[in-house]
GROMACS .gro file of C-alpha atoms in nm:
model
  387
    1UNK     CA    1  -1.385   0.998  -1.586
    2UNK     CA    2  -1.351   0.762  -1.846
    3UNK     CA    3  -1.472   0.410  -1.845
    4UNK     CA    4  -1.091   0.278  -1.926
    5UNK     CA    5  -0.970   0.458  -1.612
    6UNK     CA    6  -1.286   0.341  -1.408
    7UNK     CA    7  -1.135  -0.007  -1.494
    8UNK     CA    8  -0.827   0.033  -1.413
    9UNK     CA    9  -0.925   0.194  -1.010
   10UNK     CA   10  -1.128  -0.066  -0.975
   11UNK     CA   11  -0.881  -0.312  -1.058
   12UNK     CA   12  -0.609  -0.133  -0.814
   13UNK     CA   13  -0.926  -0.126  -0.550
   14UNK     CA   14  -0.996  -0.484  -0.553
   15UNK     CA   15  -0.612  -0.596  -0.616
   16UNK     CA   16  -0.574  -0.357  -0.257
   17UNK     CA   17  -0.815  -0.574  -0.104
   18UNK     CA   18  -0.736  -0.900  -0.230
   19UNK     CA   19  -0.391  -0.856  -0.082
   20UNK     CA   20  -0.451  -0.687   0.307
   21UNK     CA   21  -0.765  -0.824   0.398
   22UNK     CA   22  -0.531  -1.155   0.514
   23UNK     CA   23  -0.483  -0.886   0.794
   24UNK     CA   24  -0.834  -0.937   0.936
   25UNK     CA   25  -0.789  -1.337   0.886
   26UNK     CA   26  -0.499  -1.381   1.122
   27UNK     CA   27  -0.703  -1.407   1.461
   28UNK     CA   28  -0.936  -1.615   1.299
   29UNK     CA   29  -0.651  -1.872   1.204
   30UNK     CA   30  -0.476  -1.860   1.492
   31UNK     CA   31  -0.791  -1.969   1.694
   32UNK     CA   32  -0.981  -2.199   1.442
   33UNK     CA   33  -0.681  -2.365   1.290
   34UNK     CA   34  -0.436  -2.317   1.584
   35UNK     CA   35  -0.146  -2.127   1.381
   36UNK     CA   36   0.115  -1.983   1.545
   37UNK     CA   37   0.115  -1.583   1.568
   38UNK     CA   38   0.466  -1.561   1.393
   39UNK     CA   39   0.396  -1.803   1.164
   40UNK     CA   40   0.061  -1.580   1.084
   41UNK     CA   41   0.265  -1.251   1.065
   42UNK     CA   42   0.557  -1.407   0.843
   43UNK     CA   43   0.217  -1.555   0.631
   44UNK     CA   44   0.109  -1.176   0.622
   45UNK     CA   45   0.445  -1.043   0.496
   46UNK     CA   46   0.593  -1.320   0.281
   47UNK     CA   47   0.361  -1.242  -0.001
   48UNK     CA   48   0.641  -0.928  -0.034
   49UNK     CA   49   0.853  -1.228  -0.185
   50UNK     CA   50   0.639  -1.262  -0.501
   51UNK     CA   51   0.493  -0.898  -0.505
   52UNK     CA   52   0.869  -0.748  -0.516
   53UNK     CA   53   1.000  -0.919  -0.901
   54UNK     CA   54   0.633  -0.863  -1.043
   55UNK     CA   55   0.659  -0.495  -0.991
   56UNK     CA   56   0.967  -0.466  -1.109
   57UNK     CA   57   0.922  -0.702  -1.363
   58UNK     CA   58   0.563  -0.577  -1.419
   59UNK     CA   59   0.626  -0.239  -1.430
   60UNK     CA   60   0.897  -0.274  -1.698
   61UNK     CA   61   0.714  -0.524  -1.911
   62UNK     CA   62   0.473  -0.269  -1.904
   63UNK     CA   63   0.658   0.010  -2.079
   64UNK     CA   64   0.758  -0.233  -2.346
   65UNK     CA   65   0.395  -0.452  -2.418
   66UNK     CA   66   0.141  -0.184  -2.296
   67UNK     CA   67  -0.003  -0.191  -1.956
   68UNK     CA   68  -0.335  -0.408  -1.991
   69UNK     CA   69  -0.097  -0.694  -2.110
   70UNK     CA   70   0.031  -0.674  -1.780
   71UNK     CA   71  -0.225  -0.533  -1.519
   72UNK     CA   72  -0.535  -0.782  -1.647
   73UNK     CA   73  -0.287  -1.121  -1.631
   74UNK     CA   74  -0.155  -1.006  -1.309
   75UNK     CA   75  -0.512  -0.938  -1.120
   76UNK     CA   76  -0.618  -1.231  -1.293
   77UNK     CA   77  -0.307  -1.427  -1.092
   78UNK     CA   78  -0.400  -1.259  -0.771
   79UNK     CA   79  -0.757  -1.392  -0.796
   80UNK     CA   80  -0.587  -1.736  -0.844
   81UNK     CA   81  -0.414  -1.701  -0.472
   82UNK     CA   82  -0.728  -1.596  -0.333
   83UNK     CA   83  -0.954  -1.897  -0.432
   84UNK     CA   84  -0.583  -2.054  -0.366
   85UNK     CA   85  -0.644  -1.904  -0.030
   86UNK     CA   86  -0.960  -2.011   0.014
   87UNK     CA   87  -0.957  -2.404  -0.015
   88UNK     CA   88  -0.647  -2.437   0.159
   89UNK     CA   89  -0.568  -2.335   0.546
   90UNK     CA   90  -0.288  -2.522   0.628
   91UNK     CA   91   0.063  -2.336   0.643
   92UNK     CA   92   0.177  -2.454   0.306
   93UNK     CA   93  -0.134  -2.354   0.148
   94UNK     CA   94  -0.110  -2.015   0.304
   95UNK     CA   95   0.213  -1.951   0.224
   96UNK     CA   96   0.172  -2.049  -0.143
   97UNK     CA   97  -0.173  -1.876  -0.190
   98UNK     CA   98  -0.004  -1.513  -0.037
   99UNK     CA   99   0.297  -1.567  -0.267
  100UNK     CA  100   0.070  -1.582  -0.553
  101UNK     CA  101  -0.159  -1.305  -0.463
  102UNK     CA  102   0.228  -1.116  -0.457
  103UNK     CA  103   0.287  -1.235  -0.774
  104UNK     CA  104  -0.052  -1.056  -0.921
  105UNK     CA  105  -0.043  -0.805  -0.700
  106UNK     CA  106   0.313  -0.731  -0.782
  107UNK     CA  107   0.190  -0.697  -1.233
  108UNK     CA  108  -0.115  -0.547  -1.104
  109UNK     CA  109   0.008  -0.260  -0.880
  110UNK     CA  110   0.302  -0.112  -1.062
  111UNK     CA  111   0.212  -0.096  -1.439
  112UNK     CA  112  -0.195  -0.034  -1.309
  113UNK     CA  113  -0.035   0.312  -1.144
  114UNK     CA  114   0.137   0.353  -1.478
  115UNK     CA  115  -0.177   0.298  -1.659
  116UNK     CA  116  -0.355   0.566  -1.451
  117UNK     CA  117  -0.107   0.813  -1.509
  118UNK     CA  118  -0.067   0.754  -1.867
  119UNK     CA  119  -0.495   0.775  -1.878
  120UNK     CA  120  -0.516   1.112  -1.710
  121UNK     CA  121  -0.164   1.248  -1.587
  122UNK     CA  122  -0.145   1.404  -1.215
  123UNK     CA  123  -0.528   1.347  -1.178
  124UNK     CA  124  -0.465   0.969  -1.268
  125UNK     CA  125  -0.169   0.908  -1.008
  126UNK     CA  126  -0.366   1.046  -0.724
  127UNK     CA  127  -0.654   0.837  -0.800
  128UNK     CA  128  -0.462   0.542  -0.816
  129UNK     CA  129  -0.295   0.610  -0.514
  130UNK     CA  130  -0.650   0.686  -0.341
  131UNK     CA  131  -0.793   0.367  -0.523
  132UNK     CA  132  -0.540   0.124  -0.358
  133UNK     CA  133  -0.599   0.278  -0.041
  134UNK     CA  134  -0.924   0.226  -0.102
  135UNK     CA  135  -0.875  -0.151  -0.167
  136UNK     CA  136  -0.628  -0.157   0.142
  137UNK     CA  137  -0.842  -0.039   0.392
  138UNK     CA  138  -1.217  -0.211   0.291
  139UNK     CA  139  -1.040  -0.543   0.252
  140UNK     CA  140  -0.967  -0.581   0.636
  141UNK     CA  141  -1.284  -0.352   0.766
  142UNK     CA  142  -1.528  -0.616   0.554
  143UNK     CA  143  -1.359  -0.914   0.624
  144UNK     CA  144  -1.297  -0.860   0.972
  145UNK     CA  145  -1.645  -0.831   1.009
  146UNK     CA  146  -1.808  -1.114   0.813
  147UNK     CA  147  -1.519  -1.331   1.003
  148UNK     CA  148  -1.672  -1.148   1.356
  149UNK     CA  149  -2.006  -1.182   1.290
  150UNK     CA  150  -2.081  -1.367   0.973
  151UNK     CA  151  -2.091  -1.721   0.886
  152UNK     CA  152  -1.849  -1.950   0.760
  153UNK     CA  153  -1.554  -1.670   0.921
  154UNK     CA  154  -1.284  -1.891   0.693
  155UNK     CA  155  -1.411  -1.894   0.375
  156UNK     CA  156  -1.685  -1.635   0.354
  157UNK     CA  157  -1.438  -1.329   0.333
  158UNK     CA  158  -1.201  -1.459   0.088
  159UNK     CA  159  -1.526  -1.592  -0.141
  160UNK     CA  160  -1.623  -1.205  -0.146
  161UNK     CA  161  -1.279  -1.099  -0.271
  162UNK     CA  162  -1.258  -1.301  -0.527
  163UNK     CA  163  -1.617  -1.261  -0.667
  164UNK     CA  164  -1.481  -0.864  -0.667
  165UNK     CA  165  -1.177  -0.948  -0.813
  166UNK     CA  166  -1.336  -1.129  -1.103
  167UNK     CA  167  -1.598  -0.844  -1.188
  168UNK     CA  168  -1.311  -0.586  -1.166
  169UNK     CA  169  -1.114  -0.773  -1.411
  170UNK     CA  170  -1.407  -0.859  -1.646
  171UNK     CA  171  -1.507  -0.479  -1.637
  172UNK     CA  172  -1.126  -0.358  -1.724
  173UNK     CA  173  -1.073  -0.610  -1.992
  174UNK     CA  174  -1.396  -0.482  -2.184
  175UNK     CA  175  -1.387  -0.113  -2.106
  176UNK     CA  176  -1.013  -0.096  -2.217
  177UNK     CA  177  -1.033  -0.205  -2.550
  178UNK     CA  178  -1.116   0.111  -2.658
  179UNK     CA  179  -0.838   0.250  -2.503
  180UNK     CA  180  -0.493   0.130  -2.668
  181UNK     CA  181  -0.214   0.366  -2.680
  182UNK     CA  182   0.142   0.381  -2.696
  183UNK     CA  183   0.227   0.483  -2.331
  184UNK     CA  184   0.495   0.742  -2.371
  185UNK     CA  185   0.311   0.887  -2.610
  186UNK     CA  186   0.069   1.047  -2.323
  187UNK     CA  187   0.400   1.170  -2.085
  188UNK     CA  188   0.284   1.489  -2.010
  189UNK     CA  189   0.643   1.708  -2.037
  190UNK     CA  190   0.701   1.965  -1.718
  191UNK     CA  191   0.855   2.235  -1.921
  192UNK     CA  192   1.238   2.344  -1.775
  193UNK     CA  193   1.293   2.033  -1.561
  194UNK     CA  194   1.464   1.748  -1.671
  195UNK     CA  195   1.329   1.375  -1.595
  196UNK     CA  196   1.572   1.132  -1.506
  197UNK     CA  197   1.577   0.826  -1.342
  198UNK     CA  198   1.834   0.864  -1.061
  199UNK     CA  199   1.657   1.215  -1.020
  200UNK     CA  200   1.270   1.093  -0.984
  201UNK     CA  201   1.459   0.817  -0.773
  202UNK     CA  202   1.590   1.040  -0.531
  203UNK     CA  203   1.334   1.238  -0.460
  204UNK     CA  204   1.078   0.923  -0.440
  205UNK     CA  205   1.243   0.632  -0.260
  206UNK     CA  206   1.322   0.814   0.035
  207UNK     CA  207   0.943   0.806   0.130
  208UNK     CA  208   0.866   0.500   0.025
  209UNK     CA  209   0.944   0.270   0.287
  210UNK     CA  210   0.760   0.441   0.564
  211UNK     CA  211   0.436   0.373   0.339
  212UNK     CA  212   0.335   0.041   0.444
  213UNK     CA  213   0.548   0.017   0.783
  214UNK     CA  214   0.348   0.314   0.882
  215UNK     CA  215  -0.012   0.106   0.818
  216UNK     CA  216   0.128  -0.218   0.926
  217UNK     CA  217   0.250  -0.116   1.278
  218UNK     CA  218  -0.136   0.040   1.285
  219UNK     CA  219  -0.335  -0.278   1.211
  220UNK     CA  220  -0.082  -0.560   1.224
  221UNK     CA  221   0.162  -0.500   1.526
  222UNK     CA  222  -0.073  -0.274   1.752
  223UNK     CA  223  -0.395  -0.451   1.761
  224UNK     CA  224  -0.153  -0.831   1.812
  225UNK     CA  225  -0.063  -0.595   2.121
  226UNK     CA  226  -0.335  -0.532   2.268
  227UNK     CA  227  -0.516  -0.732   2.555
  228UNK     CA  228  -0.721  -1.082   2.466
  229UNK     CA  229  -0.997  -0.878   2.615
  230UNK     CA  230  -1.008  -0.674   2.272
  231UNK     CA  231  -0.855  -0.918   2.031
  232UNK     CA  232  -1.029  -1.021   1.744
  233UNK     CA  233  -1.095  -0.945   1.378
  234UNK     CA  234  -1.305  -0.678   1.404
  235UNK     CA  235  -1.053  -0.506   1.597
  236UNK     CA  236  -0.806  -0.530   1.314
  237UNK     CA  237  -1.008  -0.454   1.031
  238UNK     CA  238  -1.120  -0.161   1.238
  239UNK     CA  239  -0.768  -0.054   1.321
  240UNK     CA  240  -0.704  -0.065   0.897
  241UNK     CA  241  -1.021   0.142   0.827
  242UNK     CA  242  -0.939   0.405   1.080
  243UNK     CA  243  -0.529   0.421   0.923
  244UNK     CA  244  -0.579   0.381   0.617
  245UNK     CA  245  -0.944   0.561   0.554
  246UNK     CA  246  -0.699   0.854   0.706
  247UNK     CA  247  -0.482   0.791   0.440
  248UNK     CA  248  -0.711   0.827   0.172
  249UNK     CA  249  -0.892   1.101   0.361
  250UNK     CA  250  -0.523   1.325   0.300
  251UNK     CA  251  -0.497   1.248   0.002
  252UNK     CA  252  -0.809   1.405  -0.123
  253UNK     CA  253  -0.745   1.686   0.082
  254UNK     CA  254  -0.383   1.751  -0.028
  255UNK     CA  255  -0.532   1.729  -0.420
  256UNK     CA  256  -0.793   1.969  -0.340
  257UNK     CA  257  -0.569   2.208  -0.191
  258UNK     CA  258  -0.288   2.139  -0.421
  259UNK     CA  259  -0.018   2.062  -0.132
  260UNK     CA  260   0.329   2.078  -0.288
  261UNK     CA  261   0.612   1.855  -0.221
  262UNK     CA  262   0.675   1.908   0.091
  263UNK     CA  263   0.379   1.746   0.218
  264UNK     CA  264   0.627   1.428   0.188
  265UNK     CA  265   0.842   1.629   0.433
  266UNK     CA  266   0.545   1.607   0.679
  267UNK     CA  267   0.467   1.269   0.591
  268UNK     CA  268   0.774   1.146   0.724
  269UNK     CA  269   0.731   1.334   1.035
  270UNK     CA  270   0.461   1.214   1.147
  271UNK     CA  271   0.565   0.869   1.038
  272UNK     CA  272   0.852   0.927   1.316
  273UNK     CA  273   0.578   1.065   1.561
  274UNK     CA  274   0.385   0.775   1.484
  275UNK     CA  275   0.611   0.472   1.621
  276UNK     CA  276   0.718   0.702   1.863
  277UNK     CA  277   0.321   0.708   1.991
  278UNK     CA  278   0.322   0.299   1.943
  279UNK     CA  279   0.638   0.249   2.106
  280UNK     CA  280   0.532   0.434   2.390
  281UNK     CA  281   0.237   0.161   2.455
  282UNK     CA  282   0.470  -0.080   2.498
  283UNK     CA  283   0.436  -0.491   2.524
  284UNK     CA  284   0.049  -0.443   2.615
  285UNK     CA  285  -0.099  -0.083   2.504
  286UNK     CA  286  -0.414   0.051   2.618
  287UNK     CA  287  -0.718   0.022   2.364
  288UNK     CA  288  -0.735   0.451   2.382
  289UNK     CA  289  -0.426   0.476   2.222
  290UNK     CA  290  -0.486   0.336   1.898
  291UNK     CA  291  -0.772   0.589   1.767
  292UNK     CA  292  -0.424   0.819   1.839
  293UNK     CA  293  -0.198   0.685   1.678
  294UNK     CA  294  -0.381   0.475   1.413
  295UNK     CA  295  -0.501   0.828   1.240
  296UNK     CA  296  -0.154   0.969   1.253
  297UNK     CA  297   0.058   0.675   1.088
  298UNK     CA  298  -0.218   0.631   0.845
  299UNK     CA  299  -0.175   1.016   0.739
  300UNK     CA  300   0.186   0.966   0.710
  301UNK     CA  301   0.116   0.696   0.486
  302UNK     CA  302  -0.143   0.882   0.235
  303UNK     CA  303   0.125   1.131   0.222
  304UNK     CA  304   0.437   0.973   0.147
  305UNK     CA  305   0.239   0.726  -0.088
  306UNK     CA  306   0.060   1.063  -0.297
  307UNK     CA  307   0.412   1.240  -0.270
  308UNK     CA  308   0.622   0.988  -0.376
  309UNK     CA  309   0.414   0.880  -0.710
  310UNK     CA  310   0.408   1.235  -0.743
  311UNK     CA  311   0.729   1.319  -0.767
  312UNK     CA  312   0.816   1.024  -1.018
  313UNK     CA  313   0.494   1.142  -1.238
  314UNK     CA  314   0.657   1.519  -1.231
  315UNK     CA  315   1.006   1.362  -1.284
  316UNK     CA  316   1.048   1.040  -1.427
  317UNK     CA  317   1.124   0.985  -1.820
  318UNK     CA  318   0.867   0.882  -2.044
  319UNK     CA  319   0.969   0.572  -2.145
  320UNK     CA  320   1.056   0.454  -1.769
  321UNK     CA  321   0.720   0.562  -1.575
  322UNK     CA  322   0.574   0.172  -1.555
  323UNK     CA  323   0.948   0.070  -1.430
  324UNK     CA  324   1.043   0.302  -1.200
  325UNK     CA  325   0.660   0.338  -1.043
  326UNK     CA  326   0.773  -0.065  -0.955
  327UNK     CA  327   1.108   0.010  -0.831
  328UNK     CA  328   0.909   0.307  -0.570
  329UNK     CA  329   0.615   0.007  -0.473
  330UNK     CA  330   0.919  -0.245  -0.396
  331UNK     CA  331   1.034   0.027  -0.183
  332UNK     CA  332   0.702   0.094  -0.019
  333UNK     CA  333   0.638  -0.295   0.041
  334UNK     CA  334   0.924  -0.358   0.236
  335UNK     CA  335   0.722  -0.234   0.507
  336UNK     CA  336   0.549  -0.528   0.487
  337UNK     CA  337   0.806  -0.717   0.660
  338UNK     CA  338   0.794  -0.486   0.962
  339UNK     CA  339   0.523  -0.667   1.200
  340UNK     CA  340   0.706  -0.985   1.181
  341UNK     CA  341   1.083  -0.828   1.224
  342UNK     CA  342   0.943  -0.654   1.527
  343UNK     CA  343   0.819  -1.029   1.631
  344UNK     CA  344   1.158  -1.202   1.616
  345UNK     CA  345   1.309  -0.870   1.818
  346UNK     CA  346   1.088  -0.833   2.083
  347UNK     CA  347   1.243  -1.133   2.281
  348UNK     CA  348   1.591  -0.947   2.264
  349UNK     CA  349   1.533  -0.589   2.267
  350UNK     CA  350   1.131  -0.531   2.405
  351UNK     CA  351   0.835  -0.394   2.223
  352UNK     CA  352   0.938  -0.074   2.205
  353UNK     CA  353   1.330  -0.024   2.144
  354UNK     CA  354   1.307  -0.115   1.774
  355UNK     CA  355   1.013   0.157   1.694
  356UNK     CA  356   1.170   0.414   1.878
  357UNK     CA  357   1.454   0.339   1.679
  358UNK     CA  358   1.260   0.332   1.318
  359UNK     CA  359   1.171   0.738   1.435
  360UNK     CA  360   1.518   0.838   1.393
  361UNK     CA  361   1.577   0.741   0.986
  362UNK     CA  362   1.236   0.892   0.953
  363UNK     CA  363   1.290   1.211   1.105
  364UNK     CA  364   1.630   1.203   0.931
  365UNK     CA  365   1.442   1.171   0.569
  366UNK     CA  366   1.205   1.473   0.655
  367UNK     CA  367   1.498   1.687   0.765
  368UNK     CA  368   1.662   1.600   0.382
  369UNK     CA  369   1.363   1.667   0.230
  370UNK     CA  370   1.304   1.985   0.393
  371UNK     CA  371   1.644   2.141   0.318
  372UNK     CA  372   1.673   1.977  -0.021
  373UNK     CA  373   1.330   2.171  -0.142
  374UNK     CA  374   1.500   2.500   0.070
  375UNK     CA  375   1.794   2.466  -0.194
  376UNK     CA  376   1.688   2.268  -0.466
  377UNK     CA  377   1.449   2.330  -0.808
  378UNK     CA  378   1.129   2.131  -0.804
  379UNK     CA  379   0.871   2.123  -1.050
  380UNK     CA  380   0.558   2.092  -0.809
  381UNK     CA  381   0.746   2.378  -0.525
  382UNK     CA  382   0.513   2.576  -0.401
  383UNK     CA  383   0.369   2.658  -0.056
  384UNK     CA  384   0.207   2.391   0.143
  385UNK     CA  385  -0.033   2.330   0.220
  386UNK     CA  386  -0.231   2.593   0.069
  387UNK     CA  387  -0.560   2.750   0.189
   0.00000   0.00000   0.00000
């Protein structure tokens, strides 16, 4: 592995982390500064509101300027929210400091996938994809339990994120230099397909939105479920290790094996299977049923995340990667809002009515997927998984 590319994953790593491990902070507002838990969950999710424009924007900027012109301001921005995040505790302050860890997160994620790609093709998306999982699921394990057992639970986590944050930048921005290229000139070309943008579209947004509403429901929703008894920050950050580490665990798995695309076909399965599991638990769910269902959303979620950047590396034109890899991530983070949506519905329609719903549209994407791959050309077809 090169040292540019080793800069780049751990930029994606610590940009992961800066922006979940707010996950393992909520108990430890609510109880030390008395926060609301809705106001906490729409805390969580509203940093979707500056992450969405900066991968958009990021990702396109990207194909134009070059990618560390974009990836090294933009962690650089989310390192701002977190020290942002840090000093201030009040619900203005939170809001503002998530919003700007969006914002970098947002010019980070996108165009840093890009980046990857451009550095080392397939290999590179996968390990970018297995780098931000990476990020995602430390961020809440460690903070969860310095706030548990640690001192100084409300500053103490986000200090340690931002000292990573720093190093990760200061190690991309040197190691990099050595590294400038035009981007498309490193498209790889898949010989008889065409690239497109409504086609890598098509095949990639259909997964993307069970990405993060798959992890979310696993260490947001469920463990805000579960009895007092249990609650705490270890709990969550435990609940994000064990979905997401299963995540990243996939992942490796599917690259060793070389799954094909229709591992996104099972991704979206089990997504399905997955509220169905959570929606079963109800208003209060028993602490055995999240090492169930944490492991099974969290595989949906490495595999709709690895398939869709997959298909958009295999399909996408070269001078539209960095663009449309934002256009898939706004897609993914919608998820984001799901915790708090299921909040402001519970009063009206239960805890388990809108999950059981969010199966169906899941199942109905894996039954597309399935016949369109029966029918339809793909670069990447073959058998999955293989042995």
């Amino acid at each position: 592995m090169s040292r540019a590319l080793a800069g780049v994953l751990a930029v994606l790593v610590t940009t992961g982390w800066a922006a979940n491990h707010f996950a393992a902070m909520i108990p430890v507002l609510r109880e030390h500064e008395g926060l609301s838990r809705a106001l906490l969950d729409a805390v969580f999710g509203i940093y979707a509101l500056g992450l969405l424009p900066g991968l958009v924007g990021g990702g396109a900027l990207s194909d134009r300027v070059g990618r560390a012109a974009v990836v090294l301001p933009g962690a650089t921005i989310a390192l701002a929210g977190t020290v942002l995040l840090l000093v201030r505790h009040d619900a203005a302050g939170l809001v503002a400091g998530r919003l700007v860890v969006g914002i970098g997160a947002g010019l980070a994620i996108g165009a840093g996938t890009a980046w990857a790609t451009d550095l080392r093709g397939k290999v590179g998306t996968v390990l970018a994809g297995v780098a931000l999982s990476s990020g995602f699921a430390l961020g809440p394990f460690v903070s969860g339990l310095l706030a548990e057992f640690g001192p100084r639970p409300l500053s103490l986590p986000f200090v340690l994120s931002a000292v990573l944050s720093a190093a990760a930048v200061a190690a991309a921005a040197v190691w990099s230099r050595s590294a400038h290229y035009a981007a498309a000139e490193l498209q790889p070309v898949v010989p008889g397909h065409d690239r497109s943008v409504a086609g890598a579209l098509s095949w990639s947004l259909p997964l993307a939105p069970w990405v993060f509403a798959c992890v979310t429901v696993a260490f947001v929703t469920f463990p805000a479920r579960i009895s007092s008894e249990y609650a705490g920050p270890a709990l969550t950050g435990a609940a994000a290790l064990l979905a997401l580490g299963s995540g990243i665990v996939v992942q490796a798995a599917a690259r060793r094996r070389e799954w094909g695309p229709q591992a996104g076909t099972v991704g979206a399965v089990l997504a399905g299977l997955g509220f169905l599991l959570v929606g079963a638990g109800g208003t209060h769910p028993p602490l055995w049923l999240l090492p169930v269902a944490a492991p099974v959303l969290g595989v949906a979620y490495g595999l709709c995340l690895r398939e869709g950047l997959l298909d958009l590396e295999s399909l996408a034109p070269k001078t539209s990667r960095g663009t449309l890899t934002g256009v898939f991530y706004v897609g993914t983070y919608l998820g984001f809002a799901l915790p708090v949506l299921l909040v402001v519905l519970e009063p009206v329609t239960g805890a388990s009515l809108p999950l059981f719903a969010l199966a169906v549209p899941a199942f109905a994407v894996a039954l597309v997927r399935a016949r369109r791959l029966a029918v339809a050309e793909h670069p990447r077809a073959v058998d999955v998984p293989r042995g």
